[in-house]
XYZ file of C-alpha atoms in Angstrom:
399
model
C -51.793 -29.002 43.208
C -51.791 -25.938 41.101
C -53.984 -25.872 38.247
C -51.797 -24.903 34.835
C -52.971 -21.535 33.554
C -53.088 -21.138 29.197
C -53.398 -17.862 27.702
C -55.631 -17.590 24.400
C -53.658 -18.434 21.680
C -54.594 -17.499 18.158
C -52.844 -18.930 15.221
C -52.451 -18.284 11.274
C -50.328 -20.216 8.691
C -48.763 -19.610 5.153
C -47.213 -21.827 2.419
C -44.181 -21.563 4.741
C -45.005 -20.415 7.965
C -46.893 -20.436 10.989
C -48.312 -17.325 13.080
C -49.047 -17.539 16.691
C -50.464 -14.861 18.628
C -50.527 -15.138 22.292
C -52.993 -12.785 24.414
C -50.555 -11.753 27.338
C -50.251 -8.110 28.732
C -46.588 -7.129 29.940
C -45.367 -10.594 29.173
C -41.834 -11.363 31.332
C -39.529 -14.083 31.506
C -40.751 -15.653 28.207
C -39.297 -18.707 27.664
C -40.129 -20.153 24.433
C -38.734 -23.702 22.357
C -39.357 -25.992 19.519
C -38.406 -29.514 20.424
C -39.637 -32.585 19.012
C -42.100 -30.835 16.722
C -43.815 -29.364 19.866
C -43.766 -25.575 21.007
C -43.119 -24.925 24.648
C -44.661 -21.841 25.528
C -43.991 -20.637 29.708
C -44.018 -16.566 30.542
C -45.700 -14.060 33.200
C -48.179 -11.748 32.992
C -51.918 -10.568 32.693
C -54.147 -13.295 30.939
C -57.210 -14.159 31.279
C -56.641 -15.707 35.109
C -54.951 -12.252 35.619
C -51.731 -11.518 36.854
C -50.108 -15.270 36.897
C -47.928 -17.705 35.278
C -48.630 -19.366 31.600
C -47.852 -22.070 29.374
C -48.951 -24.484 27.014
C -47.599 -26.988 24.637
C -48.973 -26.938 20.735
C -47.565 -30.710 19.049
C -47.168 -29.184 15.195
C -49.157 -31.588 12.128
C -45.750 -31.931 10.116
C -42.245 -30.705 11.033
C -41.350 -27.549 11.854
C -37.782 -25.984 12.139
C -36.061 -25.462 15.268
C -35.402 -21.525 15.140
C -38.340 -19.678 16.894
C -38.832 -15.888 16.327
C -40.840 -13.754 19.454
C -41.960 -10.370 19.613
C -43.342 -8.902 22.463
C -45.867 -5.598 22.950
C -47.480 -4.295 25.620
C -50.514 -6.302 24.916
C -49.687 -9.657 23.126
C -46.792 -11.724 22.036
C -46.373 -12.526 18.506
C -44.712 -16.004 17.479
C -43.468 -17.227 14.325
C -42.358 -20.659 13.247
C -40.782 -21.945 9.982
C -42.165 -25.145 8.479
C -39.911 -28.048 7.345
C -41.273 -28.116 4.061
C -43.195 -25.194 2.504
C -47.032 -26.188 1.988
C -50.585 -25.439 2.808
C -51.569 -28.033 6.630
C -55.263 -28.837 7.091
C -54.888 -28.130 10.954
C -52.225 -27.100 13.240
C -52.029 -29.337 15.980
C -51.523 -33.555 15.270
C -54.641 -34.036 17.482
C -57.802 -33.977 15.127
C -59.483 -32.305 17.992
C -58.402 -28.273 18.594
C -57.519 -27.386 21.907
C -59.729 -25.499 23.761
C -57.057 -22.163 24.071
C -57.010 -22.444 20.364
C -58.692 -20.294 17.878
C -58.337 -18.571 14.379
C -56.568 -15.155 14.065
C -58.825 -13.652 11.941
C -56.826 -10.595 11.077
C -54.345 -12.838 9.407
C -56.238 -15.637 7.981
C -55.916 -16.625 4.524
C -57.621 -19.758 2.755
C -55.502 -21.675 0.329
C -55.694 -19.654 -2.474
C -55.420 -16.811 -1.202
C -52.318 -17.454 0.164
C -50.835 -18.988 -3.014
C -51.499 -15.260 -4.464
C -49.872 -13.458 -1.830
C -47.144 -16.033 -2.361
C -46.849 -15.200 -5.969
C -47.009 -11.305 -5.343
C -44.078 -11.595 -2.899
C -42.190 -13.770 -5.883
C -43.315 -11.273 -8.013
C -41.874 -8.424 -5.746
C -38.638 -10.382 -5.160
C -38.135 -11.184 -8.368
C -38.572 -7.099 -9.694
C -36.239 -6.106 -6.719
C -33.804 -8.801 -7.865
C -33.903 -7.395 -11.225
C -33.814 -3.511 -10.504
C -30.989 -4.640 -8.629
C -29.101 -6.433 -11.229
C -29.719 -3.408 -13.305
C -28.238 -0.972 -10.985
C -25.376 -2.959 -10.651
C -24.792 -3.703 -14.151
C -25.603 -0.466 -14.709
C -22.828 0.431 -12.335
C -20.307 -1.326 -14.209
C -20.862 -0.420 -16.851
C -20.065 3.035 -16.069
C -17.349 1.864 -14.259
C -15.439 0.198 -17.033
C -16.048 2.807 -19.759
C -15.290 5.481 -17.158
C -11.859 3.633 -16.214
C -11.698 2.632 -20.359
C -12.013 6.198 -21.375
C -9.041 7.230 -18.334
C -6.960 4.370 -19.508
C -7.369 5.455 -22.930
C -6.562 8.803 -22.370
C -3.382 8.272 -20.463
C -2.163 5.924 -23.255
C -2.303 8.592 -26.074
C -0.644 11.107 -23.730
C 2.375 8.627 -23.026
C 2.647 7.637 -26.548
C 2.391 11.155 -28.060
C 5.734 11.554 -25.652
C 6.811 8.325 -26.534
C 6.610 9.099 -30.298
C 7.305 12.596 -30.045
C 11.061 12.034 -28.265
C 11.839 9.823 -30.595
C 10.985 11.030 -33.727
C 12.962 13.957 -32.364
C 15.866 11.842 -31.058
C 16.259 10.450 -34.913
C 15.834 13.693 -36.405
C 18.118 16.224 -33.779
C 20.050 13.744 -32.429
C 21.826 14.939 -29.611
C 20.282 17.918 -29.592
C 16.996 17.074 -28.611
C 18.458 16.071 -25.116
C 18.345 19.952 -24.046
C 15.178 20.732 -24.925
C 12.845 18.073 -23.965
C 11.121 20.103 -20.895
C 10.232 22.802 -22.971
C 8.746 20.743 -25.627
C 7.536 17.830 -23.375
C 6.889 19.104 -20.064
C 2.946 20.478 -20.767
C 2.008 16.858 -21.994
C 3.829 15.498 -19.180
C 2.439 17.853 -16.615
C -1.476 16.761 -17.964
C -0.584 13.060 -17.757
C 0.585 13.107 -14.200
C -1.842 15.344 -12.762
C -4.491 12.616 -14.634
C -2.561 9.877 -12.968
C -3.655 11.276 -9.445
C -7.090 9.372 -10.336
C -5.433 6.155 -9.802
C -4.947 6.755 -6.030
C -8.646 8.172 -5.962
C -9.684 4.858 -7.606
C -7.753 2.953 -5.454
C -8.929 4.408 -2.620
C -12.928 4.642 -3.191
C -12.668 1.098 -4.305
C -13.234 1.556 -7.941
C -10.699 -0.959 -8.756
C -8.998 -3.463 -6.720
C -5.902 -2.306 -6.040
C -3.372 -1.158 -2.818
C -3.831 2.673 -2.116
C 0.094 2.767 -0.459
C 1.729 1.873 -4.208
C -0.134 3.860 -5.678
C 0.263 6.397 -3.781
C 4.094 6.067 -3.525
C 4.196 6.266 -7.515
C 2.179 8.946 -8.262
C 3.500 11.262 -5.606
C 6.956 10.654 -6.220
C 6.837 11.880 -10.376
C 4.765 14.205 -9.177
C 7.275 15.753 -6.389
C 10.363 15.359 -9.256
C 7.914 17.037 -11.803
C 6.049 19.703 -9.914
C 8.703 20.608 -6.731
C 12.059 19.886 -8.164
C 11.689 20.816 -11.970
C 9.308 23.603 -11.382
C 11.481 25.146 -8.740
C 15.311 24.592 -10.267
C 15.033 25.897 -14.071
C 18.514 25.124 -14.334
C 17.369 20.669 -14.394
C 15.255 21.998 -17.302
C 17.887 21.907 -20.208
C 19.599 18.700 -18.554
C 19.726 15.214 -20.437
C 18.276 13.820 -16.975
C 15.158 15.519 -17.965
C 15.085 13.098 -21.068
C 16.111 10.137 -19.628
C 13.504 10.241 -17.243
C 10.744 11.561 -19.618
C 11.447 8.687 -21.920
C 11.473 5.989 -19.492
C 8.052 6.968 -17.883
C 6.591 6.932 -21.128
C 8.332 3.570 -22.535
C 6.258 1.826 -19.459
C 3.549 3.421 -19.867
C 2.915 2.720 -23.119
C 2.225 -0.524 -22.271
C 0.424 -0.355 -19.007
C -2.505 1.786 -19.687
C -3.424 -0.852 -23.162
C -3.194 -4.029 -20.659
C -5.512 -2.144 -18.231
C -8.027 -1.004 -20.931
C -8.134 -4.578 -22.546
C -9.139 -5.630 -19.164
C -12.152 -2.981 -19.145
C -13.314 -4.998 -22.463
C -13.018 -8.516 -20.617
C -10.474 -8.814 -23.079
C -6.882 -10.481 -23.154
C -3.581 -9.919 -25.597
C -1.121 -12.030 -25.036
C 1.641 -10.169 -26.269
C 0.242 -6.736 -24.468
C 0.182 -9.150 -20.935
C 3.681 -10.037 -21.735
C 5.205 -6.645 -22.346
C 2.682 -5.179 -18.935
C 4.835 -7.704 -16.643
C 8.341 -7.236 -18.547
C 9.360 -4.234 -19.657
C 9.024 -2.777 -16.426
C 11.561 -4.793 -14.814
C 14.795 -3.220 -16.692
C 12.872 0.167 -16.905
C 12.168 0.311 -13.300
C 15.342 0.468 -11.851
C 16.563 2.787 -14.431
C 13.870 5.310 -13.967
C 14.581 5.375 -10.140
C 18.603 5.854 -11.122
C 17.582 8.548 -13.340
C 15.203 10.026 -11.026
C 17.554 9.872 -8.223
C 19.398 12.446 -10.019
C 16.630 14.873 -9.707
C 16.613 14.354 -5.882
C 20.276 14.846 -5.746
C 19.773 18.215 -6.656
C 17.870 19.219 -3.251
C 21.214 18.624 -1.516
C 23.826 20.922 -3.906
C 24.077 18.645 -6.985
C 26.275 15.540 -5.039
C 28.648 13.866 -6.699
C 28.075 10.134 -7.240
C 28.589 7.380 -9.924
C 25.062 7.755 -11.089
C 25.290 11.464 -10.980
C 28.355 11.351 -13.165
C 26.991 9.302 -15.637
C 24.089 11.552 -15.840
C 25.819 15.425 -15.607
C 28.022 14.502 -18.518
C 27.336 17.978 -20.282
C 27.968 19.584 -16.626
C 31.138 21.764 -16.599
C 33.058 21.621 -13.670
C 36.999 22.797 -12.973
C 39.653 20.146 -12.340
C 41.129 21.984 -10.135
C 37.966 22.130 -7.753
C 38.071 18.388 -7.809
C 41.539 18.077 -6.671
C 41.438 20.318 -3.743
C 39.370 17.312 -2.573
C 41.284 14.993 -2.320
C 44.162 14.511 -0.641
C 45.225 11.012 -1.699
C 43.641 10.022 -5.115
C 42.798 7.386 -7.778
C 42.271 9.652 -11.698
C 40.418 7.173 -14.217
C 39.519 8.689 -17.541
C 36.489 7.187 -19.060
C 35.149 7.667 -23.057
C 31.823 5.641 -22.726
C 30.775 6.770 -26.171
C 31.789 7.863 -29.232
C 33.315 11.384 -30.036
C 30.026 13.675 -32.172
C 31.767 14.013 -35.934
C 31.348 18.002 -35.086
C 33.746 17.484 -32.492
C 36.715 14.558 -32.899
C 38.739 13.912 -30.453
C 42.650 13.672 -32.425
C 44.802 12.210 -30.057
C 44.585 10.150 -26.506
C 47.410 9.857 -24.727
C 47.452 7.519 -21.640
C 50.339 7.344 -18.922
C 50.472 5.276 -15.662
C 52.591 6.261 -13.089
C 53.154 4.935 -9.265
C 54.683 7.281 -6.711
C 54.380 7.987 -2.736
C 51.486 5.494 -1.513
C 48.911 6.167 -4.363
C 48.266 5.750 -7.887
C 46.779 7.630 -10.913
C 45.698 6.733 -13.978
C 45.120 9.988 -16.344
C 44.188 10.541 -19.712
C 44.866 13.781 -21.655
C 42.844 14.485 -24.651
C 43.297 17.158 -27.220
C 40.005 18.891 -29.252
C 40.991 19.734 -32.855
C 37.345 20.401 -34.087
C 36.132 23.468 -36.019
C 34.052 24.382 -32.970
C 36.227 26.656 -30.849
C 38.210 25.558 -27.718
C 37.379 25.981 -24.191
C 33.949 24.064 -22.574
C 31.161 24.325 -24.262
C 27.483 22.612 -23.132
C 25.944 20.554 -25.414
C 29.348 19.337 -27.246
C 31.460 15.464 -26.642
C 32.808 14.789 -23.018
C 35.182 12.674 -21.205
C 34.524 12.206 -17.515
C 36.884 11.438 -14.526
C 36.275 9.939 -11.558
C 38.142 11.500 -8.703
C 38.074 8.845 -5.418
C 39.496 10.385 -2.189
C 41.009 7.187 -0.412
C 40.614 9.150 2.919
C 37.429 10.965 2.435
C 35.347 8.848 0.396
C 34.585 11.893 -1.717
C 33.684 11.163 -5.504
C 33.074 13.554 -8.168
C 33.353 14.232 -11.857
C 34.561 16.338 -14.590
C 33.836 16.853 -17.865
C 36.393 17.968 -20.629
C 35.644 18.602 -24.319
C-alpha cells in the first residue's frame, strides 16, 4: 500500500481569516475543498518526497465558510479561507495536538493585538476611502445640479424675455408686430436654441436621465426650421408664421425650464408641475401645425388647409387658382374681424347650382381710406378652392 505523501504546510490567521501556505513547486491538478469544516488538500508536484502526489486534510477549530480562494507560483501555493464568524482561534486544527506537516508562517504571523491594529488601520483606511468617496460624489453633484440649475436658468430668462417681449409688443402694435418678429426676435431665439443643443449632450453623457432620440428629435427639428429654412428663405422672415411659432416655443418653455430647475433644488411647486405636464398638450400640436408651414416652403409654398390659415397676408391671383381646377367647390371664409383701418362695407353672398358642381362665392367690397388694390399687412378674406378631380386645394386672399 502506498504511503500518503503531505507537503509542509504553514498557516497564519486574522480576526477573519485564515492563511495557508503550502510548500509545492509547479503544483498541477490542484484540487482543493471545504466540506464539513475540513480542508481537502490533493495536487502534484515537487515536495519534500520529490516529484509525487500530495494531500492532507486540516479539520478547522470553529466553522469556516465554504468558498476557498488558491493561488499558485512557481514555488508554493497560497490558500485562503473565510471564518464563519470573525474572531481571534487559539489553534487551527480541533485536535489539541498540531500535526506534524504543520507549522507557523512566520512572515505573516500576528499575535492578538497586533492583529486587532491592523484590523483597525484597514477600518480606518476603508472608512477614509468611503469618505473621499462620498465627497467626490457629492462633490459631483453638486456641480452637476448648479451646472444644470444655472443652464435651466438661463434658458428660462431667454424664453421669457421672448415671451414678454411679443407680447408686450402684440398689445402695443397690434397687428403689426406680426411682420417683424424675426428681426426683433430672431438673435434671442437663435442663442436659446443653439443653448438647447446641451440637452442632447446631457442626455447623451448621462448627466441627466433622460432618452437621447427625443431629445434629439426636438432640438434638431427648431433648429433645421430656424437655422436651414429661415436663414436660407428671407422671404418666411416678415411672415405671421414666424410669430406663431416664436410664441408658441416660448409659451412652453416658460414653464419647462422652472419645473426642471426646481428639481435641481430637490424642490417641488405644485402649480409649476401642473402647468410642465399641461400646457404642452394644446401647444404641442399647434407648434408642429405652425411649424409645418415652414417645411412646406422646401417644396414651392403648397397649398393646404393649414397653409391657408397661416399665408393669410399672402397675395395670390384668383385667376391662378381657377386654372386649377376644372370642377370646383368656392367657400368664402371671414374668420376674424375686419382692422377699423380697413372695413369691409358690404358682403354679398349668392348660391347657385349649375352643370354637376356647386359654388358658393362671396364678393366683398373695401371702402377704407387706405387705397385699393392688395396690400400686405392689411384685413383678408380667404377662399378655399377644392378641385373635385384633382384634389388640388389652395387659397386666396382679397382685401
Amino acid at each position: 500500500m502506498q504511503q500518503t505523501l503531505t507537503p509542509h504546510v504553514y498557516w497564519a490567521q486574522r480576526h477573519e481569516d485564515i492563511y495557508l501556505r503550502v510548500e509545492l513547486i509547479d503544483a498541477q491538478n490542484l484540487d482543493i475543498s471545504v466540506h464539513d469544516n475540513v480542508l481537502q488538500f490533493r495536487a502534484q508536484g515537487h515536495g519534500a518526497r520529490g516529484h509525487n502526489d500530495y494531500e492532507f486534510s486540516l479539520p478547522f477549530l470553529n466553522a469556516v465558510k465554504t468558498e476557498v480562494s488558491h493561488r499558485s507560483t512557481q514555488r508554493q501555493v497560497n490558500i485562503t479561507v473565510r471564518k464563519q464568524l470573525s474572531g481571534w482561534w487559539d489553534r487551527l486544527t480541533l485536535q489539541e495536538k498540531k500535526p506534524l506537516f504543520l507549522a507557523p508562517d512566520f512572515d505573516r504571523w500576528m499575535d492578538e493585538s497586533d492583529a486587532e491594529m491592523e484590523l483597525r488601520e484597514k477600518e480606518k483606511k476603508k472608512n477614509r476611502l468611503n469618505m473621499e468617496s462620498r465627497l467626490s460624489e457629492d462633490s459631483y453633484i453638486t456641480l452637476k445640479k448648479a451646472f444644470l440649475f444655472t443652464y435651466n436658468l438661463v434658458q428660462f430668462l431667454g424664453f421669457s424675455w421672448i415671451f414678454v417681449n411679443m407680447t408686450i409688443r402684440l398689445f402695443i402694435l397690434g397687428q403689426d408686430s406680426l411682420y417683424d418678429t424675426f428681426y426683433t426676435i430672431s438673435d434671442v431665439m437663435f442663442f436659446c436654441q443653439i443653448l438647447a443643443s446641451v440637452e442632447v449632450l446631457n442626455a447623451m453623457f448621462g448627466v441627466v436621465k433622460a432618452a437621447v432620440v427625443p431629445a434629439f428629435i426636438q432640438v434638431i427639428g427648431r433648429n433645421f426650421i430656424l437655422f436651414i429654412i429661415l436663414g436660407s428663405l428671407q422671404e418666411m422672415h416678415n411672415k405671421p408664421v414666424v410669430f406663431f411659432v416664436f410664441y408658441l416655443w416660448s409659451a412652453i418653455e416658460i414653464f419647462r425650464y422652472p419645473f426642471y430647475m426646481l428639481g435641481c433644488i430637490d424642490t417641488e411647486w405644485k402649480t409649476i408641475t401642473w402647468l410642465r405636464y399641461t400646457v404642452w398638450i394644446p401647444l404641442y400640436p399647434l407648434g408642429v401645425l405652425a411649424e409645418g408651414e415652414f417645411t412646406g416652403t422646401l417644396s414651392g409654398y403648397p397649398c393646404t388647409p393649414w397653409g391657408c390659415w397661416l399665408k393669410w397676408l399672402q397675395w395670390s391671383s384668383p385667376s391662378q387658382c381657377l386654372t386649377r381646377a376644372d370642377c370646383s367647390v368656392s367657400l368664402y371664409l371671414r374668420p376674424w374681424a375686419p382692422l377699423p383701418a380697413s372695413p369691409v362695407s358690404s358682403i354679398s353672398t349668392y348660391l347657385s347650382w349649375s352643370s354637376g358642381f356647386s359654388s358658393i362665392s362671396a364678393t366683398c367690397t373695401n371702402r377704407g381710406g387706405r387705397g385699393s388694390g392688395p396690400r400686405r399687412g392689411s384685413l383678408t378674406d380667404i377662399f378655399f378652392f377644392k378641385s373635385l378631380t384633382s384634389n388640388n386645394l389652395c387659397c386666396h386672399h382679397l382685401i
